[in-house]
CSV table of N, CA, C and O in Angstrom, one decimal:
chain,number,residue,atom,x,y,z
S,1,UNK,N,-33.4,65.4,151.3
S,1,UNK,CA,-33.3,66.5,150.3
S,1,UNK,C,-31.9,66.5,149.8
S,1,UNK,O,-30.9,66.3,150.5
S,2,UNK,N,-31.8,66.8,148.5
S,2,UNK,CA,-30.5,66.8,147.8
S,2,UNK,C,-29.8,68.1,148.1
S,2,UNK,O,-30.4,69.1,148.3
S,3,UNK,N,-28.4,68.0,148.0
S,3,UNK,CA,-27.6,69.2,148.2
S,3,UNK,C,-27.9,70.4,147.2
S,3,UNK,O,-27.9,71.6,147.6
S,4,UNK,N,-28.2,70.0,146.0
S,4,UNK,CA,-28.5,71.0,145.0
S,4,UNK,C,-29.7,71.9,145.4
S,4,UNK,O,-29.7,73.1,145.3
S,5,UNK,N,-30.8,71.2,145.9
S,5,UNK,CA,-32.0,71.9,146.3
S,5,UNK,C,-31.7,72.7,147.5
S,5,UNK,O,-32.2,73.8,147.7
S,6,UNK,N,-30.9,72.2,148.5
S,6,UNK,CA,-30.6,73.0,149.7
S,6,UNK,C,-29.8,74.3,149.3
S,6,UNK,O,-30.1,75.3,149.9
S,7,UNK,N,-28.9,74.2,148.3
S,7,UNK,CA,-28.1,75.4,147.9
S,7,UNK,C,-29.1,76.4,147.2
S,7,UNK,O,-29.0,77.6,147.4
S,8,UNK,N,-30.0,75.8,146.4
S,8,UNK,CA,-31.0,76.7,145.7
S,8,UNK,C,-31.9,77.4,146.8
S,8,UNK,O,-32.1,78.6,146.6
S,9,UNK,N,-32.3,76.7,147.8
S,9,UNK,CA,-33.1,77.4,148.8
S,9,UNK,C,-32.3,78.4,149.6
S,9,UNK,O,-32.8,79.5,149.9
S,10,UNK,N,-31.0,78.2,149.8
S,10,UNK,CA,-30.2,79.1,150.5
S,10,UNK,C,-30.0,80.4,149.6
S,10,UNK,O,-30.1,81.5,150.2
S,11,UNK,N,-29.8,80.2,148.3
S,11,UNK,CA,-29.7,81.4,147.5
S,11,UNK,C,-31.0,82.2,147.4
S,11,UNK,O,-31.0,83.4,147.4
S,12,UNK,N,-32.1,81.5,147.4
S,12,UNK,CA,-33.4,82.1,147.4
S,12,UNK,C,-33.6,82.9,148.7
S,12,UNK,O,-34.2,84.0,148.7
S,13,UNK,N,-33.2,82.3,149.8
S,13,UNK,CA,-33.3,83.0,151.1
S,13,UNK,C,-32.5,84.2,151.1
S,13,UNK,O,-32.9,85.3,151.7
S,14,UNK,N,-31.3,84.2,150.5
S,14,UNK,CA,-30.5,85.4,150.5
S,14,UNK,C,-31.1,86.5,149.6
S,14,UNK,O,-31.1,87.7,150.0
S,15,UNK,N,-31.7,86.1,148.5
S,15,UNK,CA,-32.3,87.0,147.6
S,15,UNK,C,-33.5,87.6,148.3
S,15,UNK,O,-33.8,88.9,148.3
S,16,UNK,N,-34.3,86.8,149.0
S,16,UNK,CA,-35.5,87.3,149.7
S,16,UNK,C,-35.1,88.3,150.9
S,16,UNK,O,-35.7,89.3,151.1
S,17,UNK,N,-33.9,88.0,151.5
S,17,UNK,CA,-33.4,88.9,152.6
S,17,UNK,C,-33.0,90.2,152.0
S,17,UNK,O,-33.3,91.3,152.6
S,18,UNK,N,-32.4,90.2,150.8
S,18,UNK,CA,-32.1,91.5,150.2
S,18,UNK,C,-33.3,92.3,149.8
S,18,UNK,O,-33.4,93.5,150.0
S,19,UNK,N,-34.3,91.6,149.3
S,19,UNK,CA,-35.6,92.2,148.9
S,19,UNK,C,-36.2,92.8,150.1
S,19,UNK,O,-36.7,93.9,150.1
S,20,UNK,N,-36.2,92.0,151.2
S,20,UNK,CA,-36.8,92.5,152.5
S,20,UNK,C,-36.1,93.8,152.9
S,20,UNK,O,-36.8,94.7,153.3
S,21,UNK,N,-34.8,93.8,152.9
S,21,UNK,CA,-34.1,94.9,153.4
S,21,UNK,C,-34.4,96.2,152.5
S,21,UNK,O,-34.5,97.3,153.0
S,22,UNK,N,-34.5,95.9,151.2
S,22,UNK,CA,-34.8,97.1,150.3
S,22,UNK,C,-36.2,97.6,150.6
S,22,UNK,O,-36.4,98.8,150.6
S,23,UNK,N,-37.2,96.7,150.8
S,23,UNK,CA,-38.5,97.2,151.0
S,23,UNK,C,-38.6,97.9,152.4
S,23,UNK,O,-39.3,98.9,152.5
S,24,UNK,N,-37.9,97.3,153.4
S,24,UNK,CA,-38.0,98.0,154.7
S,24,UNK,C,-37.3,99.3,154.7
S,24,UNK,O,-37.7,100.2,155.4
S,25,UNK,N,-36.2,99.5,153.9
S,25,UNK,CA,-35.5,100.7,153.7
S,25,UNK,C,-36.4,101.8,153.1
S,25,UNK,O,-36.5,102.9,153.5
S,26,UNK,N,-37.2,101.4,152.1
S,26,UNK,CA,-38.1,102.3,151.5
S,26,UNK,C,-39.2,102.7,152.5
S,26,UNK,O,-39.5,103.9,152.6
S,27,UNK,N,-39.7,101.8,153.2
S,27,UNK,CA,-40.7,102.1,154.2
S,27,UNK,C,-40.2,103.0,155.3
S,27,UNK,O,-40.8,103.9,155.8
S,28,UNK,N,-38.9,102.7,155.7
S,28,UNK,CA,-38.3,103.6,156.7
S,28,UNK,C,-38.1,105.0,156.3
S,28,UNK,O,-38.3,106.0,157.0
S,29,UNK,N,-37.7,105.2,155.0
S,29,UNK,CA,-37.6,106.5,154.4
S,29,UNK,C,-38.9,107.3,154.4
S,29,UNK,O,-38.9,108.5,154.8
S,30,UNK,N,-39.9,106.6,154.1
S,30,UNK,CA,-41.3,107.3,154.1
S,30,UNK,C,-41.7,107.6,155.5
S,30,UNK,O,-42.3,108.6,155.8
S,31,UNK,N,-41.4,106.6,156.4
S,31,UNK,CA,-41.8,106.9,157.8
S,31,UNK,C,-41.0,108.0,158.4
S,31,UNK,O,-41.6,108.8,159.2
S,32,UNK,N,-39.8,108.1,158.0
S,32,UNK,CA,-39.0,109.3,158.5
S,32,UNK,C,-39.5,110.6,157.9
S,32,UNK,O,-39.6,111.6,158.7
S,33,UNK,N,-39.9,110.6,156.7
S,33,UNK,CA,-40.5,111.8,156.1
S,33,UNK,C,-41.8,112.1,156.8
S,33,UNK,O,-42.1,113.3,157.1
S,34,UNK,N,-42.6,111.1,157.1
S,34,UNK,CA,-43.8,111.3,157.9
S,34,UNK,C,-43.6,112.0,159.2
S,34,UNK,O,-44.2,112.9,159.7
S,35,UNK,N,-42.6,111.4,159.9
S,35,UNK,CA,-42.2,111.9,161.3
S,35,UNK,C,-41.8,113.4,161.2
S,35,UNK,O,-42.1,114.2,162.0
S,36,UNK,N,-41.0,113.7,160.2
S,36,UNK,CA,-40.5,115.1,160.0
S,36,UNK,C,-41.6,116.0,159.7
S,36,UNK,O,-41.7,117.1,160.3
S,37,UNK,N,-42.6,115.6,158.9
S,37,UNK,CA,-43.7,116.5,158.6
S,37,UNK,C,-44.6,116.7,159.8
S,37,UNK,O,-45.1,117.8,160.1
S,38,UNK,N,-44.8,115.6,160.6
S,38,UNK,CA,-45.6,115.7,161.8
S,38,UNK,C,-44.9,116.6,162.8
S,38,UNK,O,-45.6,117.4,163.4
S,39,UNK,N,-43.6,116.5,162.9
S,39,UNK,CA,-42.9,117.4,163.8
S,39,UNK,C,-43.0,118.9,163.4
S,39,UNK,O,-43.2,119.8,164.2
S,40,UNK,N,-42.9,119.1,162.1
S,40,UNK,CA,-43.0,120.5,161.6
S,40,UNK,C,-44.4,121.0,161.8
S,40,UNK,O,-44.6,122.2,162.2
S,41,UNK,N,-45.4,120.2,161.6
S,41,UNK,CA,-46.8,120.6,161.9
S,41,UNK,C,-47.0,120.9,163.4
S,41,UNK,O,-47.7,121.9,163.7
S,42,UNK,N,-46.5,120.1,164.2
S,42,UNK,CA,-46.6,120.3,165.7
S,42,UNK,C,-45.9,121.6,166.1
S,42,UNK,O,-46.4,122.4,166.9
S,43,UNK,N,-44.8,121.9,165.5
S,43,UNK,CA,-44.1,123.1,165.7
S,43,UNK,C,-44.9,124.3,165.3
S,43,UNK,O,-45.0,125.3,166.0
S,44,UNK,N,-45.5,124.3,164.1
S,44,UNK,CA,-46.3,125.4,163.7
S,44,UNK,C,-47.5,125.6,164.6
S,44,UNK,O,-47.8,126.8,164.9
S,45,UNK,N,-48.1,124.5,165.0
S,45,UNK,CA,-49.2,124.7,165.9
S,45,UNK,C,-48.9,125.3,167.3
S,45,UNK,O,-49.7,126.0,167.9
S,46,UNK,N,-47.7,125.0,167.7
S,46,UNK,CA,-47.2,125.5,169.0
S,46,UNK,C,-46.8,127.0,169.0
S,46,UNK,O,-46.8,127.6,170.1
S,47,UNK,N,-46.6,127.5,167.8
S,47,UNK,CA,-46.1,128.9,167.7
S,47,UNK,C,-47.2,129.9,168.0
S,47,UNK,O,-47.0,131.1,168.3
S,48,UNK,N,-48.5,129.5,167.9
S,48,UNK,CA,-49.6,130.4,168.1
S,48,UNK,C,-49.8,130.6,169.6
S,48,UNK,O,-50.2,129.7,170.3
S,49,UNK,N,-49.5,131.8,170.1
S,49,UNK,CA,-49.7,132.2,171.5
S,49,UNK,C,-50.9,133.0,171.6
S,49,UNK,O,-51.3,133.8,170.7
S,50,UNK,N,-51.7,132.8,172.7
S,50,UNK,CA,-52.9,133.6,172.9
S,50,UNK,C,-52.5,135.1,173.0
S,50,UNK,O,-51.5,135.5,173.6
S,51,UNK,N,-53.4,135.9,172.6
S,51,UNK,CA,-53.2,137.4,172.6
S,51,UNK,C,-53.7,137.9,174.0
S,51,UNK,O,-54.9,137.6,174.4
S,52,UNK,N,-52.9,138.6,174.7
S,52,UNK,CA,-53.2,139.1,176.0
S,52,UNK,C,-54.1,140.4,175.8
S,52,UNK,O,-53.7,141.3,175.0
S,53,UNK,N,-55.3,140.5,176.4
S,53,UNK,CA,-56.2,141.6,176.2
S,53,UNK,C,-55.5,143.0,176.5
S,53,UNK,O,-55.7,143.9,175.8
S,54,UNK,N,-54.7,143.0,177.5
S,54,UNK,CA,-54.0,144.3,177.8
S,54,UNK,C,-53.0,144.6,176.7
S,54,UNK,O,-52.9,145.8,176.4
S,55,UNK,N,-52.4,143.6,176.1
S,55,UNK,CA,-51.5,143.9,175.0
S,55,UNK,C,-52.2,144.4,173.8
S,55,UNK,O,-51.7,145.3,173.1
S,56,UNK,N,-53.4,143.9,173.6
S,56,UNK,CA,-54.2,144.4,172.4
S,56,UNK,C,-54.6,145.8,172.6
S,56,UNK,O,-54.6,146.6,171.6
S,57,UNK,N,-54.9,146.2,173.8
S,57,UNK,CA,-55.3,147.6,174.0
S,57,UNK,C,-54.1,148.6,173.9
S,57,UNK,O,-54.2,149.6,173.3
S,58,UNK,N,-53.0,148.1,174.4
S,58,UNK,CA,-51.8,149.0,174.4
S,58,UNK,C,-51.2,149.1,173.0
S,58,UNK,O,-50.6,150.2,172.7
S,59,UNK,N,-51.2,148.1,172.2
S,59,UNK,CA,-50.5,148.1,170.9
S,59,UNK,C,-51.4,147.6,169.8
S,59,UNK,O,-51.4,146.4,169.6
S,60,UNK,N,-52.1,148.4,169.1
S,60,UNK,CA,-53.0,147.9,168.0
S,60,UNK,C,-52.2,147.3,166.9
S,60,UNK,O,-52.7,146.4,166.2
S,61,UNK,N,-50.9,147.7,166.7
S,61,UNK,CA,-50.1,147.1,165.7
S,61,UNK,C,-49.8,145.6,166.0
S,61,UNK,O,-49.7,144.8,165.1
S,62,UNK,N,-49.8,145.3,167.3
S,62,UNK,CA,-49.6,143.9,167.7
S,62,UNK,C,-50.7,143.0,167.2
S,62,UNK,O,-50.5,141.9,166.8
S,63,UNK,N,-52.0,143.6,167.3
S,63,UNK,CA,-53.1,142.8,166.8
S,63,UNK,C,-52.9,142.5,165.3
S,63,UNK,O,-53.2,141.3,164.9
S,64,UNK,N,-52.5,143.4,164.5
S,64,UNK,CA,-52.3,143.2,163.1
S,64,UNK,C,-51.2,142.2,162.9
S,64,UNK,O,-51.4,141.3,162.0
S,65,UNK,N,-50.2,142.2,163.6
S,65,UNK,CA,-49.1,141.3,163.5
S,65,UNK,C,-49.5,139.9,163.9
S,65,UNK,O,-49.2,138.9,163.2
S,66,UNK,N,-50.3,139.8,165.0
S,66,UNK,CA,-50.8,138.5,165.4
S,66,UNK,C,-51.7,137.9,164.4
S,66,UNK,O,-51.7,136.7,164.1
S,67,UNK,N,-52.6,138.7,163.8
S,67,UNK,CA,-53.5,138.2,162.7
S,67,UNK,C,-52.8,137.8,161.5
S,67,UNK,O,-53.1,136.7,160.9
S,68,UNK,N,-51.7,138.5,161.1
S,68,UNK,CA,-50.9,138.1,160.0
S,68,UNK,C,-50.2,136.8,160.3
S,68,UNK,O,-50.1,135.9,159.4
S,69,UNK,N,-49.7,136.7,161.5
S,69,UNK,CA,-49.0,135.4,161.9
S,69,UNK,C,-50.0,134.3,161.9
S,69,UNK,O,-49.7,133.2,161.4
S,70,UNK,N,-51.2,134.5,162.3
S,70,UNK,CA,-52.3,133.5,162.4
S,70,UNK,C,-52.6,133.0,160.9
S,70,UNK,O,-52.7,131.8,160.7
S,71,UNK,N,-52.7,134.0,160.0
S,71,UNK,CA,-53.0,133.6,158.6
S,71,UNK,C,-51.8,132.8,158.0
S,71,UNK,O,-52.1,131.8,157.4
S,72,UNK,N,-50.6,133.2,158.3
S,72,UNK,CA,-49.5,132.5,157.8
S,72,UNK,C,-49.4,131.1,158.4
S,72,UNK,O,-49.2,130.1,157.7
S,73,UNK,N,-49.7,131.0,159.7
S,73,UNK,CA,-49.7,129.7,160.4
S,73,UNK,C,-50.8,128.8,159.8
S,73,UNK,O,-50.5,127.6,159.6
S,74,UNK,N,-52.0,129.3,159.5
S,74,UNK,CA,-53.0,128.5,158.9
S,74,UNK,C,-52.6,127.9,157.6
S,74,UNK,O,-52.9,126.8,157.2
S,75,UNK,N,-52.0,128.8,156.8
S,75,UNK,CA,-51.5,128.4,155.4
S,75,UNK,C,-50.5,127.3,155.6
S,75,UNK,O,-50.5,126.3,154.9
S,76,UNK,N,-49.5,127.5,156.5
S,76,UNK,CA,-48.5,126.5,156.7
S,76,UNK,C,-49.1,125.2,157.2
S,76,UNK,O,-48.7,124.1,156.7
S,77,UNK,N,-50.0,125.2,158.1
S,77,UNK,CA,-50.6,124.0,158.6
S,77,UNK,C,-51.4,123.3,157.5
S,77,UNK,O,-51.3,122.0,157.4
S,78,UNK,N,-52.1,124.0,156.7
S,78,UNK,CA,-52.8,123.4,155.5
S,78,UNK,C,-51.8,122.7,154.6
S,78,UNK,O,-52.0,121.6,154.2
S,79,UNK,N,-50.7,123.4,154.3
S,79,UNK,CA,-49.7,122.8,153.4
S,79,UNK,C,-49.1,121.6,154.0
S,79,UNK,O,-48.9,120.6,153.3
S,80,UNK,N,-48.7,121.7,155.2
S,80,UNK,CA,-48.1,120.5,155.9
S,80,UNK,C,-49.1,119.3,156.0
S,80,UNK,O,-48.7,118.2,155.9
S,81,UNK,N,-50.3,119.6,156.3
S,81,UNK,CA,-51.3,118.6,156.4
S,81,UNK,C,-51.5,117.9,155.0
S,81,UNK,O,-51.7,116.7,155.0
S,82,UNK,N,-51.5,118.6,153.9
S,82,UNK,CA,-51.6,118.1,152.6
S,82,UNK,C,-50.4,117.2,152.3
S,82,UNK,O,-50.6,116.0,151.8
S,83,UNK,N,-49.2,117.6,152.6
S,83,UNK,CA,-48.0,116.8,152.4
S,83,UNK,C,-48.0,115.6,153.3
S,83,UNK,O,-47.7,114.5,152.8
S,84,UNK,N,-48.5,115.7,154.5
S,84,UNK,CA,-48.5,114.6,155.4
S,84,UNK,C,-49.5,113.6,154.9
S,84,UNK,O,-49.3,112.4,155.0
S,85,UNK,N,-50.6,114.0,154.4
S,85,UNK,CA,-51.6,113.1,153.8
S,85,UNK,C,-51.0,112.3,152.6
S,85,UNK,O,-51.2,111.1,152.5
S,86,UNK,N,-50.3,113.0,151.8
S,86,UNK,CA,-49.7,112.3,150.6
S,86,UNK,C,-48.6,111.3,151.1
S,86,UNK,O,-48.6,110.2,150.6
S,87,UNK,N,-47.8,111.7,152.0
S,87,UNK,CA,-46.8,110.8,152.5
S,87,UNK,C,-47.4,109.6,153.3
S,87,UNK,O,-46.9,108.5,153.1
S,88,UNK,N,-48.5,109.9,154.0
S,88,UNK,CA,-49.1,108.8,154.7
S,88,UNK,C,-49.8,107.8,153.7
S,88,UNK,O,-49.7,106.6,154.0
S,89,UNK,N,-50.3,108.3,152.7
S,89,UNK,CA,-50.9,107.4,151.6
S,89,UNK,C,-49.8,106.6,151.0
S,89,UNK,O,-50.0,105.4,150.7
S,90,UNK,N,-48.6,107.2,150.8
S,90,UNK,CA,-47.5,106.5,150.2
S,90,UNK,C,-47.0,105.4,151.2
S,90,UNK,O,-46.8,104.3,150.7
S,91,UNK,N,-47.0,105.7,152.5
S,91,UNK,CA,-46.6,104.7,153.5
S,91,UNK,C,-47.6,103.6,153.5
S,91,UNK,O,-47.2,102.4,153.6
S,92,UNK,N,-48.9,103.9,153.4
S,92,UNK,CA,-49.9,102.8,153.4
S,92,UNK,C,-49.8,101.9,152.2
S,92,UNK,O,-50.1,100.7,152.2
S,93,UNK,N,-49.4,102.5,151.0
S,93,UNK,CA,-49.2,101.7,149.8
S,93,UNK,C,-48.0,100.8,149.9
S,93,UNK,O,-48.0,99.7,149.4
S,94,UNK,N,-46.9,101.3,150.5
S,94,UNK,CA,-45.7,100.5,150.6
S,94,UNK,C,-45.7,99.5,151.7
S,94,UNK,O,-44.9,98.5,151.7
S,95,UNK,N,-46.5,99.7,152.7
S,95,UNK,CA,-46.5,98.7,153.9
S,95,UNK,C,-46.8,97.3,153.5
S,95,UNK,O,-46.1,96.4,153.9
S,96,UNK,N,-47.8,97.0,152.6
S,96,UNK,CA,-48.1,95.6,152.3
S,96,UNK,C,-46.9,94.9,151.6
S,96,UNK,O,-46.6,93.7,151.8
S,97,UNK,N,-46.2,95.7,150.7
S,97,UNK,CA,-45.1,95.1,150.0
S,97,UNK,C,-43.9,94.8,151.0
S,97,UNK,O,-43.3,93.7,150.8
S,98,UNK,N,-43.7,95.6,151.9
S,98,UNK,CA,-42.7,95.3,152.9
S,98,UNK,C,-43.1,94.1,153.8
S,98,UNK,O,-42.2,93.3,154.1
S,99,UNK,N,-44.3,94.0,154.2
S,99,UNK,CA,-44.8,92.9,155.0
S,99,UNK,C,-44.7,91.6,154.2
S,99,UNK,O,-44.3,90.6,154.7
S,100,UNK,N,-45.0,91.7,152.9
S,100,UNK,CA,-44.9,90.5,152.0
S,100,UNK,C,-43.4,90.0,151.9
S,100,UNK,O,-43.1,88.9,152.0
S,101,UNK,N,-42.6,91.0,151.7
S,101,UNK,CA,-41.1,90.7,151.6
S,101,UNK,C,-40.6,90.1,152.9
S,101,UNK,O,-39.8,89.2,152.9
S,102,UNK,N,-41.0,90.7,154.0
S,102,UNK,CA,-40.6,90.2,155.3
S,102,UNK,C,-41.1,88.8,155.5
S,102,UNK,O,-40.3,87.9,155.9
S,103,UNK,N,-42.3,88.5,155.1
S,103,UNK,CA,-42.8,87.1,155.3
S,103,UNK,C,-42.1,86.1,154.4
S,103,UNK,O,-41.8,85.0,154.8
S,104,UNK,N,-41.9,86.5,153.1
S,104,UNK,CA,-41.2,85.6,152.2
S,104,UNK,C,-39.8,85.3,152.7
S,104,UNK,O,-39.4,84.1,152.6
S,105,UNK,N,-39.1,86.3,153.2
S,105,UNK,CA,-37.8,86.1,153.7
S,105,UNK,C,-37.8,85.1,154.9
S,105,UNK,O,-36.9,84.3,155.0
S,106,UNK,N,-38.7,85.3,155.8
S,106,UNK,CA,-38.8,84.4,156.9
S,106,UNK,C,-39.1,83.0,156.6
S,106,UNK,O,-38.5,82.1,157.1
S,107,UNK,N,-40.0,82.8,155.6
S,107,UNK,CA,-40.4,81.4,155.2
S,107,UNK,C,-39.2,80.8,154.5
S,107,UNK,O,-38.9,79.6,154.8
S,108,UNK,N,-38.6,81.5,153.6
S,108,UNK,CA,-37.4,80.9,152.9
S,108,UNK,C,-36.2,80.7,153.8
S,108,UNK,O,-35.5,79.7,153.6
S,109,UNK,N,-36.1,81.5,154.8
S,109,UNK,CA,-35.0,81.3,155.7
S,109,UNK,C,-35.3,80.0,156.5
S,109,UNK,O,-34.4,79.2,156.7
S,110,UNK,N,-36.5,79.8,156.9
S,110,UNK,CA,-36.9,78.6,157.7
S,110,UNK,C,-36.7,77.4,156.8
S,110,UNK,O,-36.2,76.3,157.3
S,111,UNK,N,-37.2,77.4,155.6
S,111,UNK,CA,-37.1,76.3,154.7
S,111,UNK,C,-35.6,76.0,154.4
S,111,UNK,O,-35.2,74.8,154.3
S,112,UNK,N,-34.8,77.0,154.2
S,112,UNK,CA,-33.4,76.8,154.0
S,112,UNK,C,-32.7,76.1,155.2
S,112,UNK,O,-31.9,75.2,155.1
S,113,UNK,N,-33.0,76.6,156.4
S,113,UNK,CA,-32.5,76.0,157.6
S,113,UNK,C,-32.9,74.6,157.7
S,113,UNK,O,-32.1,73.7,158.1
S,114,UNK,N,-34.1,74.3,157.5
S,114,UNK,CA,-34.7,72.9,157.5
S,114,UNK,C,-34.0,72.0,156.5
S,114,UNK,O,-33.6,70.9,156.8
S,115,UNK,N,-33.7,72.6,155.3
S,115,UNK,CA,-33.1,71.8,154.3
S,115,UNK,C,-31.6,71.4,154.7
S,115,UNK,O,-31.2,70.3,154.5
S,116,UNK,N,-30.9,72.4,155.3
S,116,UNK,CA,-29.6,72.1,155.7
S,116,UNK,C,-29.6,71.1,156.9
S,116,UNK,O,-28.7,70.3,157.0
S,117,UNK,N,-30.5,71.3,157.8
S,117,UNK,CA,-30.6,70.3,158.9
S,117,UNK,C,-30.9,68.9,158.4
S,117,UNK,O,-30.3,68.0,158.8
S,118,UNK,N,-31.8,68.8,157.5
S,118,UNK,CA,-32.2,67.5,156.9
S,118,UNK,C,-31.0,66.9,156.2
S,118,UNK,O,-30.7,65.7,156.3
S,119,UNK,N,-30.2,67.7,155.5
S,119,UNK,CA,-29.1,67.3,154.7
S,119,UNK,C,-28.0,66.8,155.7
S,119,UNK,O,-27.4,65.7,155.5
S,120,UNK,N,-27.8,67.5,156.8
S,120,UNK,CA,-26.8,67.1,157.8
S,120,UNK,C,-27.2,65.8,158.4
S,120,UNK,O,-26.4,64.9,158.6
S,121,UNK,N,-28.5,65.7,158.8
S,121,UNK,CA,-29.0,64.5,159.4
S,121,UNK,C,-28.8,63.3,158.4
S,121,UNK,O,-28.4,62.2,158.8
S,122,UNK,N,-29.1,63.5,157.2
S,122,UNK,CA,-29.0,62.4,156.2
S,122,UNK,C,-27.5,62.0,156.0
S,122,UNK,O,-27.2,60.8,155.9
S,123,UNK,N,-26.6,63.0,156.0
S,123,UNK,CA,-25.2,62.7,155.9
S,123,UNK,C,-24.7,61.9,157.2
S,123,UNK,O,-23.8,61.1,157.1
S,124,UNK,N,-25.2,62.3,158.3
S,124,UNK,CA,-24.8,61.6,159.6
S,124,UNK,C,-25.2,60.2,159.6
S,124,UNK,O,-24.6,59.3,160.2
S,125,UNK,N,-26.4,59.9,159.1
S,125,UNK,CA,-26.9,58.6,159.0
S,125,UNK,C,-26.1,57.7,158.1
S,125,UNK,O,-26.0,56.5,158.3
S,126,UNK,N,-25.6,58.2,157.0
S,126,UNK,CA,-24.8,57.5,156.1
S,126,UNK,C,-23.5,57.0,156.7
S,126,UNK,O,-22.9,56.0,156.4
S,127,UNK,N,-22.9,57.8,157.6
S,127,UNK,CA,-21.6,57.5,158.2
S,127,UNK,C,-21.7,56.7,159.4
S,127,UNK,O,-22.6,56.4,160.0
């Protein structure tokens, strides 16, 4: 293999590595958003405490407050689930591009390494 082609492969490998890092960064940002939404959803689900029957008899206002909280909680869960679904769909759309960029970078890196090894071997044979 000639030196010009080896340099070209090395530049392509660098470009593919940059593309890989950009795609992985996009995917990581979406994954982080997904994790944040899932955490918020889990937190909202955990805030619902069961109503003690003795508490209900002693304080009817508590029943109203608990019902209002339950309605609020359901609205929040619905909203978070919708956002989570949108972010998950975005993650699923971006995952193939990141995988493709990762694969391209790996192949070009291997080809570049092989080209440099072949070039070194060729130069050693000449001397």
